[in-house]
XYZ file of C-alpha atoms in Angstrom:
704
model
C 70.789 42.806 43.215
C 69.739 39.343 42.953
C 67.680 36.930 41.124
C 65.617 36.773 43.587
C 65.500 40.485 44.655
C 65.029 41.176 40.751
C 61.805 38.779 40.985
C 60.340 40.475 43.889
C 60.556 43.546 42.161
C 59.395 42.937 39.286
C 55.240 42.677 41.010
C 55.827 45.380 43.047
C 52.923 47.130 40.560
C 51.349 49.376 43.226
C 55.028 51.097 42.742
C 55.249 54.187 40.856
C 57.537 55.477 39.143
C 59.080 58.910 39.362
C 59.551 59.600 35.357
C 62.701 62.260 34.692
C 60.278 65.049 33.556
C 61.641 68.142 32.536
C 60.287 72.001 32.475
C 57.853 73.666 34.508
C 54.714 72.457 32.996
C 56.247 68.298 33.821
C 56.775 69.494 37.510
C 53.131 70.933 37.773
C 52.482 66.893 36.678
C 54.722 65.320 39.082
C 53.777 67.561 41.660
C 49.717 66.255 41.432
C 51.148 62.625 40.635
C 52.959 62.331 44.305
C 49.769 64.383 45.530
C 47.566 61.823 44.274
C 50.348 58.637 45.785
C 50.299 60.313 48.991
C 46.091 60.062 49.387
C 46.356 56.601 47.923
C 49.011 55.281 50.220
C 46.679 56.436 53.027
C 43.817 54.605 51.776
C 45.849 51.413 51.479
C 46.806 51.440 55.161
C 45.463 47.386 55.342
C 48.013 45.057 53.129
C 51.537 46.512 53.962
C 54.231 46.022 52.033
C 58.280 44.528 53.382
C 60.717 46.282 51.748
C 63.028 43.573 50.588
C 66.600 43.704 51.305
C 65.620 46.333 54.547
C 65.669 44.470 57.969
C 64.855 47.785 59.557
C 61.802 47.365 61.730
C 59.162 49.881 62.212
C 56.509 49.982 64.191
C 58.034 47.606 67.573
C 55.906 48.414 71.054
C 57.926 49.618 74.132
C 58.079 46.119 75.673
C 59.148 45.297 72.250
C 62.153 47.982 71.679
C 63.262 46.427 75.077
C 63.060 43.130 74.087
C 65.035 43.502 70.869
C 67.617 45.336 72.642
C 68.483 42.958 75.240
C 68.647 40.570 72.011
C 70.822 42.471 70.049
C 73.218 42.774 73.371
C 73.450 39.165 74.031
C 73.720 38.529 70.146
C 77.056 40.793 70.273
C 78.641 39.210 73.721
C 78.546 35.796 72.327
C 80.327 36.758 69.062
C 82.667 38.952 71.013
C 83.103 35.654 73.664
C 83.778 33.439 70.424
C 86.656 35.995 69.039
C 87.843 35.914 72.846
C 88.724 32.476 72.556
C 89.798 31.820 69.814
C 94.043 30.813 70.780
C 96.315 33.227 69.828
C 98.075 31.037 67.012
C 95.292 29.918 65.714
C 93.619 33.173 64.441
C 92.232 33.998 61.349
C 90.038 36.181 58.920
C 87.200 33.371 59.313
C 87.598 32.912 63.271
C 88.739 36.599 63.802
C 87.644 39.814 61.345
C 84.381 38.124 59.818
C 82.714 37.348 62.939
C 82.936 41.074 63.856
C 82.163 42.236 60.664
C 79.620 40.512 59.889
C 78.022 41.109 63.693
C 78.499 44.865 63.263
C 76.411 44.571 59.245
C 73.892 42.509 60.937
C 72.938 44.626 64.246
C 73.043 47.983 62.628
C 69.382 48.647 61.391
C 68.292 46.576 64.323
C 70.149 49.078 66.546
C 68.878 51.792 64.821
C 65.019 49.935 64.996
C 65.870 50.282 68.712
C 67.120 53.965 68.234
C 65.217 56.039 65.555
C 61.669 55.392 67.568
C 62.789 58.235 69.838
C 63.144 60.469 67.401
C 59.933 60.589 65.221
C 57.461 57.963 67.488
C 53.693 59.741 68.435
C 54.089 57.900 71.293
C 55.680 59.002 74.065
C 56.161 55.674 75.973
C 57.454 54.228 72.815
C 60.200 57.690 72.790
C 61.088 56.796 76.469
C 61.525 53.035 75.630
C 63.882 53.871 72.621
C 65.871 56.181 74.768
C 66.195 53.371 76.908
C 67.254 50.714 74.474
C 69.881 53.303 72.921
C 71.039 53.694 76.905
C 71.518 49.681 77.311
C 72.383 49.566 74.172
C 75.865 51.816 73.845
C 76.934 50.744 77.562
C 77.311 47.411 76.075
C 79.419 48.432 72.913
C 81.345 50.450 75.670
C 81.822 47.393 77.325
C 83.019 45.427 74.820
C 85.507 48.269 73.664
C 87.264 47.685 76.818
C 87.630 43.448 76.304
C 91.744 42.760 76.928
C 90.653 39.323 75.797
C 89.039 40.628 72.483
C 91.721 42.976 71.718
C 94.820 40.884 72.284
C 92.600 38.704 69.400
C 92.233 41.456 67.331
C 96.104 42.342 67.687
C 97.280 38.715 67.229
C 95.778 38.646 64.230
C 96.692 41.985 63.217
C 100.450 41.334 64.326
C 100.107 38.008 61.611
C 100.162 39.650 58.555
C 97.556 37.565 56.363
C 96.635 38.288 52.872
C 93.840 40.895 52.922
C 92.618 43.837 50.530
C 92.895 47.218 51.026
C 89.977 47.969 53.095
C 89.636 44.955 55.236
C 93.005 46.053 56.180
C 91.180 49.343 56.773
C 88.981 47.462 58.624
C 91.265 45.309 60.983
C 93.399 48.704 61.978
C 89.951 50.532 62.708
C 89.962 47.691 64.863
C 93.049 47.720 66.654
C 92.665 51.363 67.249
C 89.335 51.504 68.771
C 90.591 49.461 71.638
C 94.251 51.846 71.700
C 91.940 54.447 71.899
C 90.986 53.522 75.116
C 94.022 52.695 76.506
C 93.961 48.951 76.296
C 97.570 48.938 74.777
C 98.816 51.349 78.285
C 100.200 50.500 81.536
C 97.384 49.214 84.312
C 98.421 52.961 86.004
C 97.704 54.638 82.504
C 94.375 52.884 81.770
C 93.364 54.087 85.073
C 94.618 57.428 84.359
C 92.697 57.862 81.013
C 89.709 56.969 83.179
C 90.005 59.303 85.383
C 90.544 61.871 82.923
C 87.549 60.415 81.176
C 85.094 61.196 83.741
C 86.621 64.814 84.577
C 86.447 65.709 80.886
C 83.101 64.802 81.360
C 81.794 65.645 84.468
C 83.190 69.273 83.149
C 81.630 69.546 79.983
C 77.973 68.835 81.553
C 78.998 71.621 84.305
C 80.192 73.864 81.309
C 76.658 73.048 79.700
C 74.865 73.579 83.153
C 76.147 77.078 83.657
C 75.396 78.321 80.278
C 71.914 77.017 80.318
C 71.306 77.989 83.896
C 72.548 81.306 83.107
C 69.105 83.815 83.484
C 71.255 87.053 82.797
C 68.850 89.618 81.184
C 68.930 93.098 80.076
C 66.276 95.622 80.523
C 65.157 98.360 77.276
C 62.939 101.245 77.341
C 60.990 100.773 73.567
C 62.930 103.743 72.486
C 66.363 101.881 72.490
C 64.916 99.322 71.006
C 63.927 101.247 67.483
C 63.526 99.413 64.176
C 62.762 95.499 66.356
C 58.916 94.103 64.747
C 56.399 94.482 66.517
C 56.578 90.465 67.168
C 59.850 90.300 68.410
C 58.849 92.823 70.803
C 55.137 90.692 71.967
C 57.423 88.131 72.111
C 59.402 89.744 75.358
C 58.364 89.436 78.708
C 58.145 93.654 80.584
C 59.611 94.146 83.888
C 58.282 97.499 85.556
C 58.113 101.168 84.222
C 56.933 99.720 80.682
C 60.641 98.103 79.609
C 61.315 95.796 77.572
C 63.762 92.522 79.219
C 65.925 91.351 77.198
C 67.310 87.476 77.761
C 70.524 86.608 76.392
C 69.650 83.753 74.761
C 71.153 83.216 70.732
C 67.896 83.991 69.273
C 67.259 87.109 70.551
C 70.656 88.261 70.780
C 71.164 87.680 66.807
C 67.839 89.160 65.756
C 68.381 92.281 68.305
C 71.932 92.887 66.875
C 71.094 92.367 63.159
C 67.474 94.767 63.133
C 68.211 97.034 66.345
C 69.200 100.944 65.010
C 70.328 102.097 68.070
C 73.624 101.134 68.496
C 74.071 101.814 71.846
C 72.223 98.818 72.560
C 73.628 96.918 70.296
C 77.131 97.347 72.236
C 75.607 96.831 75.352
C 73.557 92.917 74.946
C 76.880 92.218 72.177
C 78.750 92.595 75.480
C 76.082 91.246 78.244
C 76.225 88.184 75.254
C 80.146 88.090 75.390
C 80.307 88.264 79.334
C 78.183 84.711 80.269
C 78.506 82.967 82.868
C 81.358 84.989 83.317
C 84.698 83.884 85.241
C 83.018 80.367 86.105
C 82.589 79.001 82.602
C 86.464 80.353 82.394
C 87.946 79.022 85.142
C 86.045 75.224 83.584
C 87.587 75.807 79.796
C 90.957 76.488 81.182
C 90.418 73.148 83.648
C 89.029 71.307 80.391
C 91.932 72.143 78.209
C 94.552 71.117 80.835
C 92.862 67.690 81.220
C 92.918 67.179 77.858
C 96.410 67.957 77.113
C 97.179 65.162 79.839
C 95.007 62.939 78.098
C 97.042 62.905 75.224
C 99.569 62.699 76.359
C 98.616 59.035 78.044
C 98.833 58.082 73.768
C 101.471 59.704 73.435
C 101.213 62.682 71.116
C 102.064 65.958 72.676
C 98.836 68.288 73.037
C 95.697 67.654 72.053
C 95.021 68.941 69.093
C 97.044 66.407 68.030
C 94.869 63.816 69.314
C 91.904 64.842 67.922
C 93.080 65.815 63.990
C 95.411 62.576 63.749
C 92.464 60.552 62.936
C 90.589 63.352 60.823
C 91.536 64.292 56.799
C 93.442 66.853 58.324
C 96.079 65.070 59.877
C 98.185 67.554 62.328
C 96.867 70.715 63.754
C 100.324 71.686 62.124
C 98.256 71.152 58.331
C 95.073 72.825 60.729
C 96.973 76.366 61.026
C 98.310 76.673 57.743
C 95.272 75.748 56.214
C 93.609 78.757 58.486
C 95.910 81.236 57.901
C 96.413 80.652 54.342
C 92.907 81.158 53.967
C 92.493 84.137 56.274
C 94.648 85.807 54.672
C 94.213 84.973 51.041
C 90.542 86.783 52.080
C 92.000 90.054 53.360
C 92.174 91.959 50.764
C 88.334 91.240 49.496
C 87.821 91.381 53.610
C 89.116 94.533 53.991
C 86.410 96.723 51.046
C 83.749 94.875 52.697
C 84.590 95.883 56.179
C 85.341 99.957 54.897
C 82.034 99.466 52.813
C 79.924 98.639 56.312
C 82.238 101.781 57.973
C 80.741 104.260 55.779
C 77.521 103.946 55.600
C 78.173 104.189 59.855
C 79.849 107.149 59.196
C 77.414 109.051 57.110
C 74.905 108.500 59.665
C 77.245 110.105 62.759
C 77.390 107.295 64.509
C 80.335 105.980 67.324
C 82.889 103.943 65.492
C 81.867 100.635 64.003
C 82.749 98.006 66.194
C 82.235 94.024 65.999
C 78.975 94.434 67.843
C 77.748 96.118 64.145
C 78.410 93.743 61.661
C 75.271 91.887 61.151
C 73.328 94.950 62.204
C 74.964 96.842 58.584
C 75.487 93.887 56.973
C 71.699 93.888 56.699
C 71.556 97.293 55.586
C 73.821 97.105 52.732
C 71.980 94.149 51.396
C 68.524 95.568 51.418
C 70.162 98.344 49.783
C 72.249 96.293 46.982
C 69.373 92.950 47.103
C 65.533 92.894 45.516
C 64.920 89.682 47.663
C 61.828 89.599 49.870
C 62.103 86.377 51.089
C 58.705 86.430 52.323
C 57.217 86.812 49.027
C 60.150 84.246 47.372
C 58.921 81.466 49.726
C 55.481 81.939 47.918
C 57.568 80.205 45.314
C 58.644 77.491 46.780
C 55.660 74.652 47.366
C 57.066 71.915 49.149
C 56.235 69.094 46.681
C 57.588 71.470 44.120
C 61.205 71.693 45.818
C 60.805 67.887 46.180
C 60.107 66.912 42.749
C 63.141 68.942 41.861
C 65.420 67.862 44.145
C 64.420 64.433 43.006
C 64.720 65.111 39.447
C 68.058 66.780 39.709
C 69.567 64.127 41.927
C 68.166 61.112 39.750
C 69.431 63.050 36.116
C 72.942 63.600 37.330
C 74.039 60.714 39.470
C 71.599 58.108 37.073
C 69.338 57.173 39.736
C 65.513 56.347 39.487
C 63.392 56.740 42.365
C 60.306 54.862 42.741
C 57.997 55.547 45.540
C 56.600 52.492 47.311
C 53.214 53.403 47.773
C 52.059 50.831 50.339
C 55.131 50.223 52.810
C 54.930 49.993 56.550
C 55.272 53.761 58.099
C 54.926 54.838 61.475
C 52.581 58.693 60.179
C 50.699 58.841 57.360
C 52.516 61.561 56.374
C 55.704 59.237 55.699
C 56.903 58.393 52.582
C 59.385 55.776 51.262
C 60.857 55.866 47.837
C 63.150 52.820 46.288
C 66.224 53.556 44.461
C 67.474 51.700 41.389
C 70.192 51.900 39.339
C 69.329 53.829 36.632
C 71.594 51.466 34.352
C 71.147 48.029 35.153
C 68.220 47.838 37.359
C 69.822 47.018 40.347
C 68.087 47.747 43.753
C 70.837 50.164 46.163
C 68.850 51.172 49.123
C 66.294 52.665 50.424
C 64.472 56.119 51.677
C 61.721 57.393 54.037
C 60.803 60.948 54.201
C 59.685 62.173 56.847
C 59.744 66.378 56.665
C 56.777 67.549 57.942
C 56.483 68.973 61.649
C 54.535 67.337 64.591
C 54.375 67.056 68.592
C 57.041 64.756 69.939
C 59.181 64.835 67.015
C 63.050 65.152 66.612
C 62.717 69.818 66.053
C 65.657 69.580 63.464
C 66.752 68.601 60.085
C 68.856 65.687 59.511
C 69.783 62.312 57.836
C 69.520 58.924 60.039
C 71.247 55.849 58.600
C 68.876 53.172 59.195
C 71.030 50.765 58.064
C 74.089 50.523 56.264
C 75.892 49.116 53.435
C 77.737 46.063 53.528
C 79.306 42.827 51.175
C 79.371 40.028 54.558
C 81.086 36.621 54.612
C 77.652 35.511 52.889
C 78.011 37.254 49.560
C 74.760 38.927 49.898
C 74.948 42.118 49.357
C 73.131 44.576 52.282
C 71.390 47.593 50.891
C 71.620 50.533 53.201
C 68.101 52.640 54.215
C 67.698 55.861 55.086
C 65.615 57.937 56.817
C 65.602 62.321 56.334
C 63.793 64.052 58.911
C 62.408 67.258 58.819
C 60.129 69.967 60.650
C 58.012 71.658 57.968
C 55.061 73.776 58.475
C 52.209 71.205 56.750
C 49.983 73.885 54.064
C 46.267 74.233 55.125
C 43.386 73.323 53.138
C 45.119 70.796 51.377
C 47.647 73.037 49.994
C 51.158 72.180 49.778
C 53.748 73.893 52.626
C 55.683 76.639 51.483
C 59.641 76.780 52.294
C 61.706 79.499 53.279
C 64.745 79.546 50.983
C 67.454 78.524 54.111
C 64.538 75.454 54.159
C 64.939 74.425 50.591
C 69.316 74.588 50.946
C 69.075 72.774 54.044
C 66.517 70.385 52.241
C 68.567 70.041 49.586
C 71.521 69.529 51.608
C 70.163 66.996 53.642
C 68.977 64.997 50.347
C 72.413 64.959 49.250
C 73.506 63.624 52.851
C 70.438 60.825 51.548
C 72.400 59.907 47.900
C 75.310 59.717 49.810
C 74.234 57.050 52.346
C 72.738 55.215 49.221
C 75.267 55.414 46.643
C 78.407 53.986 48.798
C 79.443 50.265 47.917
C 81.998 49.728 50.991
C 82.066 45.844 51.888
C 82.156 46.569 55.685
C 79.798 48.264 57.198
C 81.965 50.112 59.523
C 82.800 52.548 56.414
C 79.563 52.666 54.825
C 77.248 55.808 54.225
C 77.636 58.592 56.622
C 80.521 56.615 58.744
C 83.656 58.432 57.038
C 86.004 61.222 58.278
C 83.977 64.134 60.135
C 86.416 66.363 58.114
C 85.344 64.474 54.748
C 81.549 63.786 55.826
C 80.020 67.124 54.663
C 81.706 67.450 51.958
C 78.779 65.536 49.592
C 76.757 67.470 50.447
C 78.154 71.450 50.780
C 78.616 70.171 46.665
C 74.960 70.117 46.139
C 73.518 72.812 48.048
C 75.343 74.908 45.054
C 72.636 74.100 42.940
C 69.949 76.262 45.047
C 72.065 79.386 43.777
C 72.502 77.975 39.846
C 69.641 79.534 37.938
C 68.981 76.401 35.893
C 68.507 74.530 38.916
C 66.113 76.789 41.052
C 63.801 76.975 38.068
C 63.408 73.163 38.608
C 62.756 73.335 42.196
C 60.702 76.339 41.909
C 56.960 77.272 41.030
C 54.686 80.223 42.617
C 52.240 78.229 44.658
C 49.158 79.100 42.930
C 50.414 78.857 39.086
C 53.446 75.997 39.792
C 54.056 76.145 36.065
C 55.920 79.877 37.074
C 59.234 79.658 38.399
C 61.210 82.549 40.053
C 62.477 84.862 37.393
C 65.704 84.914 36.171
C 66.972 88.391 37.980
C 65.976 86.771 41.352
C 68.009 83.846 40.251
C 70.956 86.496 40.097
C 70.268 88.215 43.519
C 69.909 84.872 45.465
C 73.662 83.674 44.268
C 74.878 87.618 44.873
C 73.178 87.575 48.708
C 75.083 83.936 49.055
C 78.261 85.627 48.504
C 77.616 89.062 50.070
C 80.233 90.165 52.601
C 81.301 86.314 53.121
C 84.748 87.631 53.719
C 83.776 89.227 56.910
C 81.866 86.637 57.947
C 84.084 83.596 57.273
C 87.250 86.018 59.120
C 84.962 85.451 62.061
C 84.575 82.057 61.906
C 88.709 81.444 60.884
C 88.984 83.679 64.332
C 87.606 81.548 66.522
C 89.210 78.299 64.810
C 92.486 79.921 65.312
C 91.961 80.583 68.930
C 90.428 76.662 69.119
C 93.039 75.177 68.183
C 95.935 77.565 69.903
C 94.500 76.295 73.619
C 94.441 73.146 72.186
C 97.812 72.820 70.952
C 99.408 75.381 73.841
C 100.396 74.776 76.886
C 99.061 77.429 79.781
C 97.705 79.678 77.378
C 95.850 82.762 78.482
C 92.553 82.525 77.213
C 91.616 85.949 77.580
C 94.871 87.688 76.885
C 94.810 85.690 73.070
C 91.285 86.496 72.606
C 91.833 89.950 72.694
C 95.053 89.956 70.628
C 94.179 87.224 68.007
C 90.907 89.046 67.518
C 92.038 92.284 65.536
C 94.705 90.544 64.217
C 91.960 88.182 62.400
C 89.439 90.914 62.002
C 91.149 93.394 60.086
C 91.424 95.927 63.660
C 88.154 95.401 65.287
C 89.310 95.174 68.572
C 86.741 92.421 71.410
C 84.441 93.757 72.960
C 85.713 95.120 76.505
C 84.870 91.951 78.737
C 84.453 89.821 76.338
C 84.643 85.664 77.620
C 85.865 83.695 75.036
C 84.539 80.645 76.594
C 81.033 82.076 76.585
C 80.901 83.474 73.099
C 82.030 80.882 71.385
C 80.773 77.552 73.227
C 82.032 74.982 70.701
C 85.856 75.105 71.741
C 84.844 74.012 75.422
C 82.202 70.618 74.037
C 81.439 69.560 70.518
C 84.074 70.680 68.641
C 87.318 71.062 70.572
C 90.290 70.989 68.692
C 87.835 70.431 65.493
C 86.181 73.344 64.698
C 87.445 74.201 61.767
C 85.935 71.049 60.029
C 83.102 73.667 58.955
C 85.434 75.540 56.297
C 87.371 72.698 55.566
C 84.356 71.021 53.723
C 83.322 74.006 52.608
C 86.640 74.920 50.799
C 87.126 71.488 49.172
C 83.205 71.232 48.217
C 83.913 74.334 46.635
C 86.573 73.295 44.644
C 84.715 70.084 43.531
C 81.617 72.704 42.289
C 84.369 75.129 40.841
C 86.787 72.702 38.852
C 83.984 69.921 37.891
C 80.321 70.892 37.429
C 79.287 74.781 37.798
C 79.724 75.150 33.771
C 77.750 72.106 33.088
C 75.111 71.245 35.921
C 73.524 68.410 34.641
C 77.129 67.061 32.990
C 75.584 62.924 33.780
C 79.210 61.482 33.212
C 80.936 64.224 35.621
C 77.644 63.198 38.277
C 78.650 59.246 37.710
C 82.229 59.908 38.440
C 81.446 61.495 41.601
C 79.303 58.896 42.322
C 82.192 55.828 42.012
C 85.014 57.586 43.193
C 83.925 59.352 45.791
C 80.678 58.462 47.407
C 81.137 54.616 46.437
C 84.458 55.005 48.320
C 82.821 56.013 51.681
C 85.299 55.478 54.858
C 86.945 52.811 52.649
C 89.611 55.165 51.682
C 91.683 58.086 53.064
C 89.886 60.763 51.690
C 92.799 62.771 50.166
C 92.967 59.759 47.727
C 89.440 60.070 47.008
C 89.485 63.284 46.125
C 93.049 63.842 44.329
C 91.454 60.464 42.297
C 88.270 62.850 41.284
C 89.705 66.081 40.434
C 92.967 64.753 38.867
C 94.934 66.177 41.702
C 94.957 66.733 45.159
C 92.448 69.053 46.515
C 93.410 72.786 46.425
C 91.824 76.174 48.047
C 92.119 77.944 45.673
C 88.784 77.723 43.726
C 87.090 78.715 46.916
C 89.285 81.937 47.021
C 88.764 82.821 43.277
C 84.993 82.052 43.635
C 84.355 84.340 46.599
C 86.470 87.344 44.512
C 84.214 86.630 41.627
C 81.029 87.196 43.982
C 82.644 90.108 46.261
C 81.288 93.868 47.095
């Protein structure tokens, strides 16, 4: 932080410190302080405060958004034209790399100022303008990525071999790679083929989604065939003739039925029908997509699409992904077999038909209800939003050497939004800001996520640009001035997403390209998954809980233990099922001319301990991520979870408040961002290469 920034910060007398209190009583005081501060903030709307160091623009009108988007595009074109005009024998860091890097750092918060209103604005015209601005900017970015004149200059500089630090070398390598992924290093014929295949792949992907969304299949059941489903579920269903209920094959309907319906034949019929959605249509689409992807990858010199997709990720090769998945699957077999035997025995006691894959969710829930004293409705009473948020802030402050300070009169787009400054606890340096927009309202984005509004960077000027993040959620507000209550999965989700906020703020990369959440997709979820573990430890659970009528009373020790055991309940079988789909995804994207249905029929019993797939199942229907969104990369979630477990088990689990380890994690992992190879980052922190062993050991420890 510069002297000027420090002076401005010292004058922010209306800001409130979040003090590092300890104990439940302190949390009560802290929650009250949060409520008072929020009330005072809403009373001071007339005197808004700029956030020093933030270039994010708030509350732009629809016309202002579109004008800003046009200025962004014009400035970008100006810089790209200037770089393109540099003679190939005159290229330098100053006239090639520096202008492009500085443009990216400067324009990112302006671009986000245009784009993020579509997620949060209460004004429909603003949301529409935001979406249009994003379309214009995306089209311009795509055009820039195909500029051969700029590519030639960047390539000439990369070939020159001018001395640069490792991060700058990585940046220029990424610039060259971006151009070449658009085929700029290919012949004219191959470039045209790349564009043709891309268009076909995009068209088929959209067709696939339309086919699934347009599938209106349903099954009719009598009330007797739906025994076990709660009254509110039945009330939500449409009825057909003869007083029969109509079950549409949407995921929320199907999952609830498979988990709660006591009638085995009903579960089987619904699971089978769900696995046949879109029938042969999407199967044909998936086969065509896979074939086109292989052709596309080969234009770039890869033998198959999986190698193309994985090459730029942490895993590096499809062979490595196969080995990883097969090692995990083999290590889980004994534990998963014990879990499955328990479920089979329970079904046998009821005199039902042989156990099938459609029975998994139902009998898992039955065993969990018998073994764990967990009433999630009652548990919710212990998670008022203010208490949970206060606890999360305290834990992350203490662990990572941070200080959060609410900016009481900052400009925001809605009265429910709050803004926090983040300071380094030791030096007092301003590290960044984050916005919390966590309450439900009409027109707002419907999921919980973190949006980077400004990336950290160290431009050519030498003045560090600080990161700014936005956490969006959809929490129901409480009634009568009381804090809303969170379901336990919402608690975990909020902690996870705040992990991304910390990840973004603590990044110290010099290039905006590598800042915050712009990291390897196999790596980006690891820090947040590490922090999820605090949601299952007694020490931290007590910090983030408090009975809503008396928040000095956290959840009990027994409840904490039950939550930890519940987390790992039947986790081997659940993971085996996910591995099945990941292997399927890798095989179809690494092999030619695969019979997709026969492959799935072969893999299913092999991975799922002898359980056959339901007859007639269409893999394109039951696992759409292979078709679009995560093609050849479905393994990534398991990959992230395994290495996050290694980090937690090796460094944190024995001492959840070890500030020294927390600072090492902040400086060696979070600070690096995308500027360094993820395996190197984790190896530096762990003192060895990351391993699957800690994950397997943790699963065995809490196995049934």
